PDB file of C-alpha atoms in Angstrom:
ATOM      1  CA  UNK A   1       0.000   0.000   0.000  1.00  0.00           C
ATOM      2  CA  UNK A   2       2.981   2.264   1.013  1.00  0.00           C
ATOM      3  CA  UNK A   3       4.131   1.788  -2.824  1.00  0.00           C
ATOM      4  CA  UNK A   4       1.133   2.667  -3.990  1.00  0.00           C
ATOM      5  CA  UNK A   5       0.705   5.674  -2.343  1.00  0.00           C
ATOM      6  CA  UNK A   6       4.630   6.639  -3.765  1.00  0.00           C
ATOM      7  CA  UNK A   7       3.302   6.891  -6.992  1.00  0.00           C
ATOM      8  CA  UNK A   8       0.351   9.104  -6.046  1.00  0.00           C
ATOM      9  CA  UNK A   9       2.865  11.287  -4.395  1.00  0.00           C
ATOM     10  CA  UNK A  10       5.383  11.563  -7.366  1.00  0.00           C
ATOM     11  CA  UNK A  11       2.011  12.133  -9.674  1.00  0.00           C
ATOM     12  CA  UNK A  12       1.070  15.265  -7.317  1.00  0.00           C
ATOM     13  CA  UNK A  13       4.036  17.608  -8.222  1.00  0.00           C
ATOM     14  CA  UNK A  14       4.113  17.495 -12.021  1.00  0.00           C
ATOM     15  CA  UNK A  15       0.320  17.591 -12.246  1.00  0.00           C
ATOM     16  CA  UNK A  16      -0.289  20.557  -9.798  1.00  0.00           C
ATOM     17  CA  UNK A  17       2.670  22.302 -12.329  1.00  0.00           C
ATOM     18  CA  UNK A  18       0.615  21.132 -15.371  1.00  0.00           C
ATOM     19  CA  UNK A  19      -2.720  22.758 -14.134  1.00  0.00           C
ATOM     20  CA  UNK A  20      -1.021  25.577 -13.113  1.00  0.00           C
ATOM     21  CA  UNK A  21       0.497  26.119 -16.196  1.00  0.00           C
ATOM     22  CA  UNK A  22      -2.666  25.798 -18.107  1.00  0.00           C
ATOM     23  CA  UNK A  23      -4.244  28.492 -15.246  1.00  0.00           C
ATOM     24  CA  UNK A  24      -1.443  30.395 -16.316  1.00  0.00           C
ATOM     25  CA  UNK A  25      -1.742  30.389 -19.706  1.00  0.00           C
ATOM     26  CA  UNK A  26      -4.882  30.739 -20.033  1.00  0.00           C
ATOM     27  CA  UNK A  27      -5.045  33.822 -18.265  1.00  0.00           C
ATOM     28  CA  UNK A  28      -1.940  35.079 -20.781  1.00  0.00           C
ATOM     29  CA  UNK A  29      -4.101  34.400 -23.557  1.00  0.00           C
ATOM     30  CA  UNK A  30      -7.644  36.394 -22.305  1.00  0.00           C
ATOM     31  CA  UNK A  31      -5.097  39.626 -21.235  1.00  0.00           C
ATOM     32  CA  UNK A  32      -4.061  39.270 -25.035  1.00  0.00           C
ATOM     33  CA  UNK A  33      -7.579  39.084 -25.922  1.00  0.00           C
ATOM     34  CA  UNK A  34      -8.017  42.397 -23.818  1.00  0.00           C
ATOM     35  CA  UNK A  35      -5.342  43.996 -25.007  1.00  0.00           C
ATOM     36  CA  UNK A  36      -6.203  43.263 -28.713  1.00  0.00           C
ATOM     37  CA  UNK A  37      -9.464  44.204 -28.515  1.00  0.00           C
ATOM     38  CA  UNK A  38      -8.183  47.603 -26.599  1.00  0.00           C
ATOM     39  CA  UNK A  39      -6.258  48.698 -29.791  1.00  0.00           C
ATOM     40  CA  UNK A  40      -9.073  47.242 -31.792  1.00  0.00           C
ATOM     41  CA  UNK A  41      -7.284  43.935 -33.607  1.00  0.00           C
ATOM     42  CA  UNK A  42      -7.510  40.257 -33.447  1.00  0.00           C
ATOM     43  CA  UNK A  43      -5.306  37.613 -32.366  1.00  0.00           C
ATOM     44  CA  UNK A  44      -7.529  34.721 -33.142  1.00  0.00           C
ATOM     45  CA  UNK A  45      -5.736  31.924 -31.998  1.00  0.00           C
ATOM     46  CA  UNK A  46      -6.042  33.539 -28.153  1.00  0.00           C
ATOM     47  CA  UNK A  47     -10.165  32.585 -27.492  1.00  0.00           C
ATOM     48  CA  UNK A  48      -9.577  29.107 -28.859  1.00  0.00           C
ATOM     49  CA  UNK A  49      -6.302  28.439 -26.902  1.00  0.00           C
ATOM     50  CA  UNK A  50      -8.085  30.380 -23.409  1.00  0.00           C
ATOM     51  CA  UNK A  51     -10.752  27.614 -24.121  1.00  0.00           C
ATOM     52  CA  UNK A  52      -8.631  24.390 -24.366  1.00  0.00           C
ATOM     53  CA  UNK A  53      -6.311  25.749 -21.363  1.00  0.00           C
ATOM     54  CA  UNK A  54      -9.176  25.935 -19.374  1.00  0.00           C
ATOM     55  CA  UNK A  55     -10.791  22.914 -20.159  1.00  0.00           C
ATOM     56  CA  UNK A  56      -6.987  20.658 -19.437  1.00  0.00           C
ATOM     57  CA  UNK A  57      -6.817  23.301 -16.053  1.00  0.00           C
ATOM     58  CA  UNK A  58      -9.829  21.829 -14.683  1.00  0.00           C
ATOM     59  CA  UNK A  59      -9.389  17.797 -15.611  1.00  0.00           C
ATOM     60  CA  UNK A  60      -5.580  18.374 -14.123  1.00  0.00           C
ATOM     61  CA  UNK A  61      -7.365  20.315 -11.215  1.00  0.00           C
ATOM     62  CA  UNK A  62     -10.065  17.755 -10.384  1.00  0.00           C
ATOM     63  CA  UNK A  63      -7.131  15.120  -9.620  1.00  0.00           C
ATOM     64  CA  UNK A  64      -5.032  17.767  -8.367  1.00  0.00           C
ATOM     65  CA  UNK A  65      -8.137  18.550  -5.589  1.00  0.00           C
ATOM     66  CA  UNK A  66      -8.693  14.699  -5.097  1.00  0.00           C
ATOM     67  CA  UNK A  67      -5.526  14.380  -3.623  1.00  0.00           C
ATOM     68  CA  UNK A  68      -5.524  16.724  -1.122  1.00  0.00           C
ATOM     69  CA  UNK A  69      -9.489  15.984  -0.188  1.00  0.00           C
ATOM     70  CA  UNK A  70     -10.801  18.603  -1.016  1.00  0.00           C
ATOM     71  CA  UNK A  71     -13.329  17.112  -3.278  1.00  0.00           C
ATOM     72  CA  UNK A  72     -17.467  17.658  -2.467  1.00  0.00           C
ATOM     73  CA  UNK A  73     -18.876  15.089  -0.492  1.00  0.00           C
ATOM     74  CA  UNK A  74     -21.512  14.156   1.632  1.00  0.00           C
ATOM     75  CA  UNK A  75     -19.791  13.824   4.906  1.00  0.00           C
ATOM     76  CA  UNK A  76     -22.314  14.441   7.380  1.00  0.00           C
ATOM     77  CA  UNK A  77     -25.110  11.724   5.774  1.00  0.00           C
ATOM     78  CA  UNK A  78     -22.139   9.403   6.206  1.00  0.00           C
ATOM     79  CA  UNK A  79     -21.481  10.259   9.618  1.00  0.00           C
ATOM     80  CA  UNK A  80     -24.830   9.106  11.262  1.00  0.00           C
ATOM     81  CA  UNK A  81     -24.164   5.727  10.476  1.00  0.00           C
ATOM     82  CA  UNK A  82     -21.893   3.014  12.218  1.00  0.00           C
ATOM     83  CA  UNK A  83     -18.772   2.663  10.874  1.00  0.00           C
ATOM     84  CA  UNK A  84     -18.567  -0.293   8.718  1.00  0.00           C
ATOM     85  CA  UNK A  85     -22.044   1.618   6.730  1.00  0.00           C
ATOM     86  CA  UNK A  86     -19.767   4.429   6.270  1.00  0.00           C
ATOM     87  CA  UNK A  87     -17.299   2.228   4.783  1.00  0.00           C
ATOM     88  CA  UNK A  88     -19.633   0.943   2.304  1.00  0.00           C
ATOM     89  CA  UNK A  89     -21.220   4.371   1.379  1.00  0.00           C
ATOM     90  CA  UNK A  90     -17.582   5.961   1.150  1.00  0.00           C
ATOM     91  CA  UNK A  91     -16.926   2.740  -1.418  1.00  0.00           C
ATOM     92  CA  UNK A  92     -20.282   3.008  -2.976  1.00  0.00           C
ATOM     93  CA  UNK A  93     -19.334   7.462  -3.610  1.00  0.00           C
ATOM     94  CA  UNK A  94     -16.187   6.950  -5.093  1.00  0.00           C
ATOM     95  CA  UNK A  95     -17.054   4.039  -6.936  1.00  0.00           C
ATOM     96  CA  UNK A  96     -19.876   5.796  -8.352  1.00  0.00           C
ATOM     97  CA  UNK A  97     -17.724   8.759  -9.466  1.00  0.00           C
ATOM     98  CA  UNK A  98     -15.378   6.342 -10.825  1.00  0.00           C
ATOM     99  CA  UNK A  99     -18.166   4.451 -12.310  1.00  0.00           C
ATOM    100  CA  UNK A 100     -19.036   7.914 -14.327  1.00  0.00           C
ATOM    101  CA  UNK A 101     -15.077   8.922 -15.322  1.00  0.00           C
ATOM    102  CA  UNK A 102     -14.910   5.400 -16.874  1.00  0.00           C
ATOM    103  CA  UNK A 103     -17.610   5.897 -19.259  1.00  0.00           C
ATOM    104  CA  UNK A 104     -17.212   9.634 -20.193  1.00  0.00           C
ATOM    105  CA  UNK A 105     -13.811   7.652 -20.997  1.00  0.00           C
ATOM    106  CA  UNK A 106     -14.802   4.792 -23.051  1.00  0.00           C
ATOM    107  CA  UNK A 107     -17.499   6.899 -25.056  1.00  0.00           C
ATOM    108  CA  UNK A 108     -14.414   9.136 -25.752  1.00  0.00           C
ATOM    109  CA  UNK A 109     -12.043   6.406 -27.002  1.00  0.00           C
ATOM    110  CA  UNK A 110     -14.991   5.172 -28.907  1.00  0.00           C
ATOM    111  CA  UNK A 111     -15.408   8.537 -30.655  1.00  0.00           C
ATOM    112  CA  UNK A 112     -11.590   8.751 -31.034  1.00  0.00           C
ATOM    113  CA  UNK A 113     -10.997   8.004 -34.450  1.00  0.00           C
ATOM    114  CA  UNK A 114     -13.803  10.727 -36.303  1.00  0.00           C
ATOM    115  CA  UNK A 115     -12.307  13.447 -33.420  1.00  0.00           C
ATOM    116  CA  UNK A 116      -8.500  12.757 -34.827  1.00  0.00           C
ATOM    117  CA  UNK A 117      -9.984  13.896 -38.531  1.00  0.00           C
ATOM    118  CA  UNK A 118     -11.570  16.697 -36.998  1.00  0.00           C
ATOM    119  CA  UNK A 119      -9.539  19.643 -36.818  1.00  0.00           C
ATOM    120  CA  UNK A 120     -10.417  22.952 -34.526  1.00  0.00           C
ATOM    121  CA  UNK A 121     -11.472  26.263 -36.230  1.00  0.00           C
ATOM    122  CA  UNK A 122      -8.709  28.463 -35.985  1.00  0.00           C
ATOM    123  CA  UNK A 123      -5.349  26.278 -35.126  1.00  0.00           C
ATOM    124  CA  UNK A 124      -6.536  23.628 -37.547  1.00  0.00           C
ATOM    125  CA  UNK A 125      -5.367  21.296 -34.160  1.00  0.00           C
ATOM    126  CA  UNK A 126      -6.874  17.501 -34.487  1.00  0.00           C
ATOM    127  CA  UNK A 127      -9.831  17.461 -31.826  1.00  0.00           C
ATOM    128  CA  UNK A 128      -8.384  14.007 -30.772  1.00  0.00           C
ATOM    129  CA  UNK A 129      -5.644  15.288 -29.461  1.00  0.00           C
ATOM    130  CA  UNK A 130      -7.415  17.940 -27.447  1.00  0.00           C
ATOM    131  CA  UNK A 131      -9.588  15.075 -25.608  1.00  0.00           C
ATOM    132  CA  UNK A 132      -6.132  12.728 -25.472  1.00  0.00           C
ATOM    133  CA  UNK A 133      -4.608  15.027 -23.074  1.00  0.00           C
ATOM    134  CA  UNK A 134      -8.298  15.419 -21.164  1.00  0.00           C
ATOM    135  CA  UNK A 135      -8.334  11.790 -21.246  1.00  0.00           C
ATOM    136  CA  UNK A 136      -5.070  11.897 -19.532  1.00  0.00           C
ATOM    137  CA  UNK A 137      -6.560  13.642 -16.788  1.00  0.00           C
ATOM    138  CA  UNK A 138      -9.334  12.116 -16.218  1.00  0.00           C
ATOM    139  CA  UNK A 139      -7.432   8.732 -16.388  1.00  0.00           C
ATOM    140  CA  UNK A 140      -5.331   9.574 -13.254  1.00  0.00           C
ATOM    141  CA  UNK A 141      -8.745  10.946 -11.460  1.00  0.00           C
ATOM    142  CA  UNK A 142     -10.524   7.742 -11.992  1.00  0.00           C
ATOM    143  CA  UNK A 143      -7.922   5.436 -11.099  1.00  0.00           C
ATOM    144  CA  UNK A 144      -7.060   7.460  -7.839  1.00  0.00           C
ATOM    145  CA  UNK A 145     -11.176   7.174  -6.776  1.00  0.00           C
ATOM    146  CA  UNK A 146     -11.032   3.500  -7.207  1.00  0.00           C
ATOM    147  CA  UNK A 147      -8.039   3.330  -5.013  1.00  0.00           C
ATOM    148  CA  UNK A 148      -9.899   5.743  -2.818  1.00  0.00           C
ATOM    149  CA  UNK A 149     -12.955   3.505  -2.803  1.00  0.00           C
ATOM    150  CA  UNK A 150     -11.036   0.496  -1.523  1.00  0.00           C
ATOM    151  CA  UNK A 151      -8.726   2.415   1.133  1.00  0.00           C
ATOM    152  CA  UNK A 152     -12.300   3.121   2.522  1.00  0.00           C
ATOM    153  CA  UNK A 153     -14.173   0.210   2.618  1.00  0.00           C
ATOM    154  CA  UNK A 154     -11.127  -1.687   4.327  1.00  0.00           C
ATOM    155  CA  UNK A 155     -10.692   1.322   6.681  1.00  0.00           C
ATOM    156  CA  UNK A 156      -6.695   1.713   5.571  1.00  0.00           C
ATOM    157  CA  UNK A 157      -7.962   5.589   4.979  1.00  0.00           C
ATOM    158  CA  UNK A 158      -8.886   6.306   8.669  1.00  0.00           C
ATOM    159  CA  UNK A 159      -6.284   8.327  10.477  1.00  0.00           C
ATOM    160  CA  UNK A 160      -6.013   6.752  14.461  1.00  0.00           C
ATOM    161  CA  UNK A 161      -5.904   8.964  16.835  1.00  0.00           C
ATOM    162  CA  UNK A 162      -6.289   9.653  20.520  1.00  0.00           C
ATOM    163  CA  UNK A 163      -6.309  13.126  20.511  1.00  0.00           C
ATOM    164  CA  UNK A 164      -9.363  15.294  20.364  1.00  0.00           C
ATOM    165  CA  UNK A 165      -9.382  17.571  17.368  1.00  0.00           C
ATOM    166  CA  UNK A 166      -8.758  21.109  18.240  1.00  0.00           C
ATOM    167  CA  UNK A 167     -11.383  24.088  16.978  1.00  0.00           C
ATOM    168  CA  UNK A 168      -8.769  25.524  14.397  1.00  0.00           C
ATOM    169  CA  UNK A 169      -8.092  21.245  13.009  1.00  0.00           C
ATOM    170  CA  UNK A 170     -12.114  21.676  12.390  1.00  0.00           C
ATOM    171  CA  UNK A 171     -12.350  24.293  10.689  1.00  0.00           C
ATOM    172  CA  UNK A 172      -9.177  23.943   8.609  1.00  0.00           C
ATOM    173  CA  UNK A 173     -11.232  20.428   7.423  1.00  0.00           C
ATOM    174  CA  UNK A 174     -14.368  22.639   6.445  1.00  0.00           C
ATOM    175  CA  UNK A 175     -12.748  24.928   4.325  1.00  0.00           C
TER     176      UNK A 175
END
């Protein structure tokens, strides 16, 4: 389990950089859009290239956010149960959500081939490889909720400890 959790860890770093990048370039290219549009001409390529940063900056995020657990959940329905319930309903969540990543995946790899002759409007970019490096992203996500989903229903996710959580440890969970 210890190995496993090594490769999470030495995913972390270069995906945070990746979806910071993409944050970071997309905001480059919308300040170029304001700044054309300012002196009244176009730099085409900057909406399209906004749009795709964005859309990689949030499938990098989502696994980015996984990892550090700060994902939405329904915590306090799980919490009025015994414990081996919650176990089940934490499997049954992230299975679910892993359920749904694994399809929007395989409906994607279906449509691969007709998105590789497709080519975007300005860049003339195939649309395959756009979704390849979404896939990507979405790849790590998935596999990380189905190790997620079993580290919870065996209980190897639950911290032990005999101390009494202090009012700041609370809140720093809620946020």
């Amino acid at each position: 389990m210890k190995k496993i959790e090594n490769v999470w860890k030495a995913l972390d770093k270069p995906i945070s950089y990746l979806a910071g990048f993409c944050i970071a370039s997309m905001l480059i290219c919308v300040f170029l859009q304001v700044v054309a549009r300012t002196f009244r001409f176009s730099i085409n390529w900057t909406t399209e290239m906004s749009q795709y940063f964005f859309l990689w900056s949030t499938t990098f995020g989502c696994y980015a956010i996984a990892r550090k657990g700060k994902m939405l959940g329904v915590e306090l329905v799980r919490k009025f149960f015994p414990i081996p319930i919650q176990r089940t309903l934490k499997f049954i969540s992230y299975m679910a959500a892993a359920a749904f990543y694994f399809i929007a995946i395989y409906f994607c790899i279906l449509r691969m081939p007709s998105l590789m002759r497709q080519t975007t409007p300005v860049l003339k970019w195939s649309i395959g490889v756009i979704y390849i490096i979404m896939l990507i992203g979405i790849g790590f996500l998935t596999l990380y909720l189905v190790y997620l989903a079993f580290l919870g229903l065996f209980g190897l996710d639950e911290k032990k400890s005999d101390t009494p959580k202090t009012a700041e440890q609370i809140a720093e969970e809620v946020e």
